[in-house]
C-alpha cells in the first residue's frame, strides 16, 4: 500500500489528537490510537477521558476523568502543539461528551472548522461490556455527532444509535442516511461485523453520494482494537490533508493489513497489529 509521507528526521511531524479511554491490555483505546499514529509517522497527542480495567477477556470496570480535566488536556495540546486532525473514542458519560464538544468547538476542531474530527462512538467493548452510560446515547446523537466531520460506528453501535439493524445493503444505506441526519458531515457504516458476508464493505455517505470501500474478509478472531485503528488511521490521513474519501480508503486498507497481521494474546481476542509495517520496512 502507499504509506503516508514521513517527515525527515529532526523535523516536526504532522500531529493528531486522540480523545479516548485507555486499555490496560494494550489492544484498543488510546494505546491502539497512539501505536497506529506512530507507525504512520504521525506524532500522537492524547487527552485521556477514562481509564478502563480490561484484558483480552473483557472489561471489568472503568474510571471517568473529570470533564474539566479532559477539556483542559485538549485545550493545552492545541494551544501549544497544534494538531492537523482529532478523533474521539470512549467518552463514557454525558458530562464528558458535553465538555469535549464545547472545547473542540472552542479550539477549532470539528466539521466546518480548520481541524477535522473523526468520532468513533464507542458504546461497548467487543465483549458487550458497557463503556458508555446508557443515558449518554442522546449526547452522542445530539451533541457530539453535529460537530463530527466523520462518524465511524460499528454495526452494534449503529443499532444503538439509530435503531437500525444492518443486515444487508439496503439497511446499510438507511443507517448511513440516519447517521448523517444526526448532523455528521460524513457517515461511515462499517461492515466488518456483518459476518454473513465473504467481504467487508464500508459505506461512506455525505448526504448526496454513497461510496463503497470493500476488502476480503480476514478470517481471524483477533480483531480487538480494529475500530480504533481504522479511525486513527483515517484521522492521520486527514491530518496530512487527504480528502475524506481518500482518507477512508487509506484507513480501510491500513486496518485490513493490521487484521491480517493480528496475533494471539491472553485467553481472549488478540489485537490487530500495525507492527506489520516494521517487517515491510525490513524487506524494502
Coordinates of C-alpha atoms in Angstrom, one line a residue, residues 50-170:
X50 CA -11.4 7.4 31.0
X51 CA -9.3 4.6 32.5
X52 CA -10.5 1.1 31.9
X53 CA -9.8 -2.1 33.7
X54 CA -9.6 -4.7 31.0
X55 CA -7.7 -7.6 29.3
X56 CA -8.4 -9.8 26.3
X57 CA -11.4 -11.4 28.0
X58 CA -13.4 -8.3 29.0
X59 CA -13.8 -5.0 30.8
X60 CA -14.4 -5.2 34.5
X61 CA -14.6 -1.5 35.3
X62 CA -13.7 2.0 34.3
X63 CA -13.0 5.3 36.0
X64 CA -14.0 8.6 34.4
X65 CA -11.7 11.5 34.3
X66 CA -13.3 14.8 35.5
X67 CA -14.8 16.5 32.4
X68 CA -12.9 19.8 33.1
X69 CA -9.6 17.8 33.1
X70 CA -10.5 16.2 29.8
X71 CA -11.3 19.5 28.2
X72 CA -8.1 21.1 29.7
X73 CA -6.0 18.4 28.1
X74 CA -7.4 19.3 24.7
X75 CA -7.0 23.0 25.2
X76 CA -3.4 22.6 26.4
X77 CA -2.3 20.5 23.5
X78 CA -4.0 22.6 20.8
X79 CA -2.8 25.9 22.2
X80 CA 0.9 24.9 22.2
X81 CA 1.5 22.0 19.8
X82 CA -1.4 22.3 17.3
X83 CA -3.0 19.3 15.5
X84 CA -4.0 18.6 12.0
X85 CA -6.9 16.3 13.0
X86 CA -8.5 14.8 16.0
X87 CA -10.5 11.7 16.9
X88 CA -12.7 10.6 19.8
X89 CA -13.1 7.1 21.3
X90 CA -14.6 6.1 24.6
X91 CA -16.0 9.2 26.3
X92 CA -18.0 7.4 29.0
X93 CA -20.6 10.0 30.1
X94 CA -22.9 12.8 29.1
X95 CA -20.7 15.3 31.0
X96 CA -17.5 14.3 29.3
X97 CA -19.2 14.3 25.8
X98 CA -20.5 17.9 26.5
X99 CA -17.1 19.0 27.7
X100 CA -15.4 17.6 24.7
X101 CA -17.9 19.1 22.3
X102 CA -17.5 22.5 23.9
X103 CA -13.7 22.5 24.0
X104 CA -13.4 21.2 20.4
X105 CA -15.7 24.0 19.2
X106 CA -13.7 26.5 21.2
X107 CA -10.3 25.5 19.7
X108 CA -11.4 24.9 16.1
X109 CA -11.9 21.2 15.9
X110 CA -14.9 19.7 14.1
X111 CA -17.0 20.0 10.9
X112 CA -16.7 23.4 9.2
X113 CA -13.7 24.1 11.5
X114 CA -10.0 24.1 10.5
X115 CA -9.3 20.8 12.2
X116 CA -11.4 17.7 11.2
X117 CA -12.9 15.5 13.9
X118 CA -13.4 11.7 13.5
X119 CA -16.0 10.5 16.0
X120 CA -15.7 6.8 16.9
X121 CA -18.8 6.5 19.1
X122 CA -17.6 3.8 21.5
X123 CA -20.6 2.4 23.4
X124 CA -19.4 -1.1 24.4
X125 CA -16.4 -3.4 24.2
X126 CA -16.3 -6.2 21.6
X127 CA -17.3 -8.5 24.5
X128 CA -20.5 -6.4 25.1
X129 CA -19.2 -4.8 28.3
X130 CA -20.6 -1.2 28.6
X131 CA -18.2 1.7 28.0
X132 CA -20.8 4.4 27.9
X133 CA -23.6 5.2 30.4
X134 CA -26.9 4.4 28.7
X135 CA -28.2 7.9 29.2
X136 CA -25.2 9.3 27.3
X137 CA -26.5 7.9 24.0
X138 CA -28.6 11.1 23.5
X139 CA -25.5 13.2 24.0
X140 CA -23.7 11.1 21.3
X141 CA -26.6 11.7 18.9
X142 CA -27.5 15.3 19.5
X143 CA -24.3 16.9 21.0
X144 CA -21.3 15.1 19.6
X145 CA -22.5 14.0 16.1
X146 CA -23.4 17.5 15.0
X147 CA -19.7 18.6 15.2
X148 CA -18.3 15.5 13.6
X149 CA -16.5 15.6 10.3
X150 CA -16.9 11.8 10.2
X151 CA -18.6 9.2 12.4
X152 CA -17.4 5.6 12.3
X153 CA -19.8 3.3 14.3
X154 CA -19.7 -0.4 14.1
X155 CA -22.9 -2.3 13.4
X156 CA -23.7 -2.7 17.1
X157 CA -23.3 1.0 17.7
X158 CA -25.4 1.8 14.6
X159 CA -28.2 -0.2 16.1
X160 CA -27.9 1.5 19.5
X161 CA -27.7 5.0 18.0
X162 CA -30.2 4.7 15.1
X163 CA -32.3 1.7 15.9
X164 CA -31.5 0.2 12.5
X165 CA -30.2 -3.4 12.4
X166 CA -27.9 -3.6 9.4
X167 CA -28.3 -7.0 7.7
X168 CA -27.8 -6.1 4.0
X169 CA -27.0 -3.3 1.5
X170 CA -30.4 -1.7 1.8

